[in-house]
mmCIF file of C-alpha atoms in Angstrom:
data_model
loop_
_atom_site.group_PDB
_atom_site.id
_atom_site.type_symbol
_atom_site.label_atom_id
_atom_site.label_comp_id
_atom_site.label_asym_id
_atom_site.label_seq_id
_atom_site.Cartn_x
_atom_site.Cartn_y
_atom_site.Cartn_z
ATOM 1 C CA MET K 249 0.040 -0.117 0.131
ATOM 2 C CA LEU K 250 2.840 2.276 1.025
ATOM 3 C CA TRP K 251 4.641 1.581 -2.437
ATOM 4 C CA LEU K 252 1.238 2.546 -4.734
ATOM 5 C CA LEU K 253 0.858 5.422 -2.685
ATOM 6 C CA GLY K 254 4.401 6.430 -3.175
ATOM 7 C CA GLY K 255 4.223 5.740 -6.583
ATOM 8 C CA PHE K 256 1.240 7.693 -7.418
ATOM 9 C CA LEU K 257 2.611 10.744 -5.523
ATOM 10 C CA ALA K 258 5.883 9.992 -7.739
ATOM 11 C CA LEU K 259 4.088 10.220 -11.179
ATOM 12 C CA ASN K 260 2.053 13.042 -10.048
ATOM 13 C CA LEU K 261 4.567 15.500 -9.385
ATOM 14 C CA ALA K 262 6.260 14.529 -12.712
ATOM 15 C CA THR K 263 3.216 15.054 -14.670
ATOM 16 C CA TYR K 264 2.131 17.876 -12.552
ATOM 17 C CA ASN K 265 1.815 19.848 -16.030
ATOM 18 C CA TYR K 266 0.161 17.557 -18.364
ATOM 19 C CA TYR K 267 -3.431 17.481 -16.853
ATOM 20 C CA PRO K 268 -5.617 19.837 -15.985
ATOM 21 C CA ALA K 269 -4.669 23.045 -17.301
ATOM 22 C CA VAL K 270 -4.443 25.452 -15.206
ATOM 23 C CA TRP K 271 -8.146 26.978 -14.512
ATOM 24 C CA ARG K 272 -9.861 29.503 -12.614
ATOM 25 C CA ASP K 273 -10.597 27.545 -9.204
ATOM 26 C CA GLU K 274 -7.068 27.184 -9.224
ATOM 27 C CA VAL K 275 -6.385 30.801 -9.420
ATOM 28 C CA TRP K 276 -8.961 31.402 -7.114
ATOM 29 C CA PHE K 277 -8.114 29.311 -4.300
ATOM 30 C CA ALA K 278 -4.441 29.891 -4.333
ATOM 31 C CA GLU K 279 -4.313 33.311 -5.051
ATOM 32 C CA ALA K 280 -4.977 34.494 -1.714
ATOM 33 C CA ALA K 281 -1.387 32.476 -0.387
ATOM 34 C CA VAL K 282 0.445 33.128 -3.136
ATOM 35 C CA ASN K 283 -0.222 37.541 -2.467
ATOM 36 C CA LEU K 284 0.744 36.537 1.768
ATOM 37 C CA VAL K 285 3.831 34.456 0.327
ATOM 38 C CA LYS K 286 4.974 37.066 -1.809
ATOM 39 C CA TYR K 287 3.406 40.165 -0.871
ATOM 40 C CA GLY K 288 2.702 39.989 2.735
ATOM 41 C CA SER K 289 -1.316 40.775 2.026
ATOM 42 C CA PHE K 290 -3.632 37.540 1.992
ATOM 43 C CA THR K 291 -6.187 39.244 -0.327
ATOM 44 C CA ALA K 292 -8.031 37.860 -3.158
ATOM 45 C CA MET K 293 -8.107 40.245 -6.267
ATOM 46 C CA ASN K 294 -9.804 38.000 -8.970
ATOM 47 C CA TRP K 295 -12.838 36.422 -7.232
ATOM 48 C CA GLN K 296 -15.597 38.938 -9.445
ATOM 49 C CA LEU K 297 -18.437 38.680 -6.622
ATOM 50 C CA GLN K 298 -16.346 40.777 -3.891
ATOM 51 C CA PRO K 299 -14.394 43.955 -3.432
ATOM 52 C CA HIS K 300 -10.857 43.439 -4.466
ATOM 53 C CA ASN K 301 -8.212 43.347 -2.247
ATOM 54 C CA THR K 302 -10.020 42.249 -0.030
ATOM 55 C CA PHE K 303 -9.849 38.754 2.770
ATOM 56 C CA PRO K 304 -11.083 35.926 0.168
ATOM 57 C CA VAL K 305 -14.658 34.545 0.002
ATOM 58 C CA VAL K 306 -14.477 32.269 -3.049
ATOM 59 C CA ASN K 307 -15.284 29.613 -0.504
ATOM 60 C CA CYS K 308 -14.464 28.652 3.413
ATOM 61 C CA PRO K 309 -10.745 29.898 4.080
ATOM 62 C CA LEU K 310 -9.147 27.112 5.461
ATOM 63 C CA TYR K 311 -7.350 25.825 2.724
ATOM 64 C CA PRO K 312 -6.146 28.729 0.962
ATOM 65 C CA MET K 313 -5.099 29.560 4.901
ATOM 66 C CA GLY K 314 -3.560 25.913 4.864
ATOM 67 C CA LEU K 315 -2.053 26.748 1.411
ATOM 68 C CA VAL K 316 0.377 29.719 3.488
ATOM 69 C CA PRO K 317 2.755 27.542 5.397
ATOM 70 C CA TRP K 318 2.831 24.931 2.141
ATOM 71 C CA LEU K 319 4.227 27.503 -0.520
ATOM 72 C CA ALA K 320 6.406 29.717 1.593
ATOM 73 C CA VAL K 321 8.492 26.188 1.954
ATOM 74 C CA ALA K 322 7.814 25.455 -1.717
ATOM 75 C CA GLY K 323 7.766 28.259 -3.143
ATOM 76 C CA THR K 324 4.690 29.759 -6.225
ATOM 77 C CA SER K 325 5.354 27.730 -8.664
ATOM 78 C CA VAL K 326 2.480 25.745 -10.537
ATOM 79 C CA LEU K 327 4.101 22.414 -8.770
ATOM 80 C CA ALA K 328 4.166 24.290 -5.331
ATOM 81 C CA VAL K 329 0.529 24.737 -5.712
ATOM 82 C CA ARG K 330 -0.502 21.463 -6.820
ATOM 83 C CA SER K 331 1.826 19.231 -4.851
ATOM 84 C CA PHE K 332 0.312 20.098 -1.810
ATOM 85 C CA ASN K 333 -3.123 18.459 -3.198
ATOM 86 C CA TYR K 334 -1.076 15.324 -4.176
ATOM 87 C CA THR K 335 0.120 15.407 -0.575
ATOM 88 C CA LEU K 336 -3.104 15.597 0.657
ATOM 89 C CA MET K 337 -4.290 12.748 -1.707
ATOM 90 C CA SER K 338 -1.912 10.090 -0.371
ATOM 91 C CA ALA K 339 -3.174 11.057 2.816
ATOM 92 C CA ALA K 340 -6.394 10.815 1.695
ATOM 93 C CA VAL K 341 -6.396 7.330 0.304
ATOM 94 C CA PHE K 342 -4.179 6.160 3.371
ATOM 95 C CA LEU K 343 -7.117 7.175 5.442
ATOM 96 C CA CYS K 344 -9.739 5.049 3.146
ATOM 97 C CA TRP K 345 -7.496 2.464 3.450
ATOM 98 C CA LEU K 346 -7.681 2.634 7.261
ATOM 99 C CA VAL K 347 -11.356 2.981 7.642
ATOM 100 C CA SER K 348 -11.830 0.258 5.063
ATOM 101 C CA TRP K 349 -9.599 -2.131 7.448
ATOM 102 C CA ARG K 350 -10.913 -1.369 10.580
ATOM 103 C CA PHE K 351 -14.859 -1.242 9.873
ATOM 104 C CA SER K 352 -14.152 -3.795 7.987
ATOM 105 C CA LEU K 353 -15.752 -2.582 5.028
ATOM 106 C CA VAL K 354 -12.985 -3.846 2.650
ATOM 107 C CA ARG K 355 -11.791 -7.401 4.137
ATOM 108 C CA SER K 356 -10.090 -8.530 1.610
ATOM 109 C CA PRO K 357 -6.353 -6.926 1.590
ATOM 110 C CA ARG K 358 -6.069 -7.422 -2.102
ATOM 111 C CA LEU K 359 -9.457 -5.489 -2.808
ATOM 112 C CA ARG K 360 -8.069 -2.773 -0.156
ATOM 113 C CA LEU K 361 -5.096 -2.440 -2.446
ATOM 114 C CA VAL K 362 -7.597 -1.832 -5.813
ATOM 115 C CA MET K 363 -9.013 0.393 -3.528
ATOM 116 C CA VAL K 364 -5.892 2.009 -3.513
ATOM 117 C CA VAL K 365 -5.503 2.599 -7.302
ATOM 118 C CA VAL K 366 -9.120 3.170 -8.148
ATOM 119 C CA LEU K 367 -9.548 6.266 -5.920
ATOM 120 C CA HIS K 368 -6.066 7.754 -7.974
ATOM 121 C CA LEU K 369 -7.866 6.717 -11.368
ATOM 122 C CA SER K 370 -11.374 8.148 -10.887
ATOM 123 C CA TYR K 371 -11.701 11.090 -13.326
ATOM 124 C CA GLY K 372 -14.181 12.690 -10.624
ATOM 125 C CA MET K 373 -11.540 12.231 -7.994
ATOM 126 C CA SER K 374 -8.402 13.215 -10.449
ATOM 127 C CA TYR K 375 -9.502 16.347 -11.270
ATOM 128 C CA CYS K 376 -10.213 17.132 -7.855
ATOM 129 C CA TYR K 377 -7.301 16.554 -6.734
ATOM 130 C CA ARG K 378 -4.685 17.610 -9.440
ATOM 131 C CA SER K 379 -6.159 20.821 -9.082
ATOM 132 C CA CYS K 380 -6.141 23.464 -6.781
ATOM 133 C CA ARG K 381 -9.293 23.093 -4.511
ATOM 134 C CA PRO K 382 -10.792 21.920 -0.810
ATOM 135 C CA ASP K 383 -12.132 19.161 -1.612
ATOM 136 C CA ILE K 384 -9.492 16.872 -0.680
ATOM 137 C CA LEU K 385 -8.881 18.560 2.718
ATOM 138 C CA ALA K 386 -12.537 18.094 2.964
ATOM 139 C CA MET K 387 -12.232 14.522 2.630
ATOM 140 C CA VAL K 388 -9.263 14.062 5.018
ATOM 141 C CA CYS K 389 -11.085 16.021 7.511
ATOM 142 C CA LEU K 390 -14.339 13.337 7.063
ATOM 143 C CA LEU K 391 -12.061 10.449 7.064
ATOM 144 C CA MET K 392 -10.501 11.515 10.389
ATOM 145 C CA LEU K 393 -13.837 12.116 11.549
ATOM 146 C CA ALA K 394 -14.697 8.574 10.863
ATOM 147 C CA LEU K 395 -11.977 7.813 12.769
ATOM 148 C CA ALA K 396 -12.460 9.154 15.574
ATOM 149 C CA PHE K 397 -15.907 7.605 16.490
ATOM 150 C CA GLN K 398 -13.187 4.212 17.346
ATOM 151 C CA ILE K 399 -11.591 6.259 20.178
ATOM 152 C CA ARG K 400 -11.955 4.526 23.315
ATOM 153 C CA ARG K 401 -11.339 7.635 26.089
ATOM 154 C CA PRO K 402 -15.398 9.265 26.101
ATOM 155 C CA ARG K 403 -13.861 12.798 26.632
ATOM 156 C CA LEU K 404 -11.184 12.257 24.342
ATOM 157 C CA ARG K 405 -13.627 10.984 21.141
ATOM 158 C CA LEU K 406 -16.014 14.103 22.156
ATOM 159 C CA ALA K 407 -13.540 16.214 21.442
ATOM 160 C CA CYS K 408 -12.036 15.337 18.359
ATOM 161 C CA LEU K 409 -15.287 15.086 17.029
ATOM 162 C CA ALA K 410 -15.955 18.357 18.090
ATOM 163 C CA GLY K 411 -12.914 19.788 16.425
ATOM 164 C CA LEU K 412 -13.104 17.924 13.435
ATOM 165 C CA ALA K 413 -16.980 19.400 13.032
ATOM 166 C CA ALA K 414 -15.288 22.725 13.487
ATOM 167 C CA ALA K 415 -12.887 22.213 10.935
ATOM 168 C CA LEU K 416 -15.104 20.789 8.483
ATOM 169 C CA VAL K 417 -16.750 24.050 8.364
ATOM 170 C CA TRP K 418 -13.864 26.467 7.449
ATOM 171 C CA ILE K 419 -13.282 24.280 4.771
ATOM 172 C CA GLY K 420 -16.920 23.750 3.264
ATOM 173 C CA LEU K 421 -20.344 24.222 4.353
ATOM 174 C CA GLN K 422 -21.167 21.694 2.423
ATOM 175 C CA ALA K 423 -18.869 19.450 3.660
ATOM 176 C CA ALA K 424 -20.261 19.962 6.888
ATOM 177 C CA LEU K 425 -23.671 19.639 5.913
ATOM 178 C CA PHE K 426 -22.232 16.082 4.294
ATOM 179 C CA ALA K 427 -20.857 14.762 7.650
ATOM 180 C CA TRP K 428 -24.366 15.593 9.920
ATOM 181 C CA PHE K 429 -26.096 13.829 7.466
ATOM 182 C CA ALA K 430 -23.765 10.425 7.209
ATOM 183 C CA GLY K 431 -23.910 10.159 10.678
ATOM 184 C CA ALA K 432 -27.939 11.523 11.389
ATOM 185 C CA VAL K 433 -28.231 7.620 8.887
ATOM 186 C CA VAL K 434 -25.545 6.099 10.933
ATOM 187 C CA TRP K 435 -27.482 6.753 14.091
ATOM 188 C CA LEU K 436 -30.695 5.589 11.781
ATOM 189 C CA VAL K 437 -29.614 2.831 10.356
ATOM 190 C CA ARG K 438 -27.095 1.143 12.558
ATOM 191 C CA ARG K 439 -29.738 2.130 15.795
ATOM 192 C CA ARG K 440 -26.852 2.819 17.920
ATOM 193 C CA SER K 441 -26.358 5.087 20.652
ATOM 194 C CA LEU K 442 -24.790 7.842 19.159
ATOM 195 C CA LEU K 443 -26.953 10.662 20.831
ATOM 196 C CA ARG K 444 -23.865 12.769 22.236
ATOM 197 C CA GLU K 445 -21.502 12.033 18.889
ATOM 198 C CA MET K 446 -24.582 14.296 17.260
ATOM 199 C CA VAL K 447 -24.990 16.311 19.760
ATOM 200 C CA THR K 448 -21.744 17.372 19.573
ATOM 201 C CA LEU K 449 -20.916 17.024 16.044
ATOM 202 C CA SER K 450 -24.217 20.062 15.915
ATOM 203 C CA LEU K 451 -22.089 22.146 18.637
ATOM 204 C CA GLY K 452 -18.891 21.921 16.844
ATOM 205 C CA MET K 453 -20.598 22.670 13.641
ATOM 206 C CA ALA K 454 -22.544 25.969 15.304
ATOM 207 C CA PHE K 455 -19.192 27.042 16.790
ATOM 208 C CA GLY K 456 -17.216 26.429 13.354
ATOM 209 C CA ALA K 457 -19.751 28.487 11.701
ATOM 210 C CA GLY K 458 -19.849 31.231 15.151
ATOM 211 C CA SER K 459 -16.276 31.731 14.320
ATOM 212 C CA LEU K 460 -16.164 31.861 10.903
ATOM 213 C CA ALA K 461 -19.060 34.846 11.125
ATOM 214 C CA LEU K 462 -17.125 36.461 13.623
ATOM 215 C CA LEU K 463 -13.660 36.271 11.212
ATOM 216 C CA LEU K 464 -15.858 37.380 8.104
ATOM 217 C CA VAL K 465 -17.567 39.958 9.895
ATOM 218 C CA GLY K 466 -13.877 41.059 11.148
ATOM 219 C CA LYS K 467 -12.448 41.524 7.965
ATOM 220 C CA GLY K 468 -15.574 43.116 6.530
ATOM 221 C CA VAL K 469 -16.793 40.405 4.114
ATOM 222 C CA LEU K 470 -19.760 38.841 5.498
ATOM 223 C CA THR K 471 -22.030 39.828 2.543
ATOM 224 C CA PRO K 472 -20.342 38.457 -0.087
ATOM 225 C CA PHE K 473 -19.889 35.400 1.469
ATOM 226 C CA LEU K 474 -23.616 34.893 2.499
ATOM 227 C CA ALA K 475 -24.499 36.262 -1.201
ATOM 228 C CA HIS K 476 -22.577 33.709 -2.914
ATOM 229 C CA SER K 477 -23.407 30.860 -0.250
ATOM 230 C CA ILE K 478 -27.459 31.661 -0.877
ATOM 231 C CA SER K 479 -26.738 31.268 -4.559
ATOM 232 C CA PHE K 480 -26.279 28.028 -4.045
ATOM 233 C CA LEU K 481 -30.170 27.901 -2.986
ATOM 234 C CA GLY K 482 -31.549 29.274 -6.499
ATOM 235 C CA LYS K 483 -31.455 32.820 -5.488
ATOM 236 C CA HIS K 484 -28.510 34.885 -7.369
ATOM 237 C CA TYR K 485 -29.497 38.651 -7.241
ATOM 238 C CA ALA K 486 -31.699 40.366 -5.518
ATOM 239 C CA HIS K 487 -34.259 41.127 -8.248
ATOM 240 C CA THR K 488 -34.724 37.281 -8.950
ATOM 241 C CA ALA K 489 -37.735 35.549 -7.335
ATOM 242 C CA HIS K 490 -37.460 33.940 -4.211
ATOM 243 C CA PRO K 491 -37.662 30.322 -3.810
ATOM 244 C CA SER K 492 -39.833 28.500 -1.372
ATOM 245 C CA ALA K 493 -37.764 26.256 0.861
ATOM 246 C CA SER K 494 -39.130 23.304 -0.899
ATOM 247 C CA GLY K 495 -38.004 25.265 -4.241
ATOM 248 C CA ALA K 496 -34.413 25.939 -2.940
ATOM 249 C CA LEU K 497 -34.241 22.202 -1.841
ATOM 250 C CA TRP K 498 -35.408 20.930 -5.669
ATOM 251 C CA THR K 499 -33.046 23.455 -6.994
ATOM 252 C CA ILE K 500 -29.821 22.048 -4.606
ATOM 253 C CA LEU K 501 -30.684 18.596 -5.344
ATOM 254 C CA HIS K 502 -31.231 18.758 -9.340
ATOM 255 C CA ARG K 503 -28.140 21.008 -10.335
ATOM 256 C CA SER K 504 -26.178 18.341 -7.732
ATOM 257 C CA VAL K 505 -27.686 15.087 -9.714
ATOM 258 C CA SER K 506 -27.037 16.929 -13.245
ATOM 259 C CA GLY K 507 -23.466 17.898 -11.906
ATOM 260 C CA TYR K 508 -22.456 13.902 -10.762
ATOM 261 C CA MET K 509 -24.704 12.743 -13.668
ATOM 262 C CA GLU K 510 -21.931 14.531 -15.974
ATOM 263 C CA ASP K 511 -18.907 13.070 -14.236
ATOM 264 C CA PHE K 512 -18.936 9.624 -16.470
ATOM 265 C CA SER K 513 -17.134 7.933 -13.630
ATOM 266 C CA MET K 514 -19.555 8.654 -11.380
ATOM 267 C CA LEU K 515 -22.106 6.379 -13.016
ATOM 268 C CA ALA K 516 -19.472 3.498 -12.645
ATOM 269 C CA LEU K 517 -18.897 3.991 -9.087
ATOM 270 C CA THR K 518 -22.346 4.071 -8.692
ATOM 271 C CA LEU K 519 -23.472 1.396 -9.849
ATOM 272 C CA GLY K 520 -20.289 -0.634 -8.613
ATOM 273 C CA LEU K 521 -21.538 0.962 -4.518
ATOM 274 C CA ALA K 522 -25.046 -0.234 -5.753
ATOM 275 C CA VAL K 523 -23.708 -4.332 -5.733
ATOM 276 C CA LEU K 524 -21.308 -3.430 -3.308
ATOM 277 C CA LEU K 525 -24.170 -2.885 -0.608
ATOM 278 C CA ALA K 526 -26.815 -5.448 -1.897
#
């Protein structure tokens, strides 16, 4: 498994400039960190939905903040920026392997090695991890959250769950929502006594959201952040119709499902997951 991870990391580093071409998301997510390393200012100029030279609000800020120490050591080249995600991907796949083993999800050692390969080769995954995007950092945090449920000492388990839940909000609001709903599904399906854990997750996310809001208020960018976040509910401008709660939910589901189905590897993974669950 370690040889596979090392081989894929070396391959990614050797082919960093072949695929994909540098695109807008990478500029948006890397810009503030590059500006801080080169010019001493953690601000954005290329995100059109916020004032220039302000704290970045293209998404939650933990990923670009995590880029800062990496770029301070590695430099600000395309290789330096992308190698951050390559390293995160190695950590994420290792955690997937560990979760599949610890939770007895994949009992065959050979199939766990196949999983290591498949995770690297899926188009939908590779496009995220070979770009400068926060998706893989969210994946690392979600997998650590899953492992935290197996900590035997109750206080340590709850502390880890609360801290990781708060961190997820700072990585991406959608990642935190996914973690909460996934925990709720496990609680309902497994019928296990996870009430304390779910309450802890909720409190950790509430703390993360509150502290993030305070930071954005202090930086004077809470309004553009909320405007961009609310746009995912189907309301893009002030003069558009205000959707109902059911309309907003339908908009999110429709956009999400259609986006997933555009990725051909997602179709194969969905079929494989259905067969595995059956």
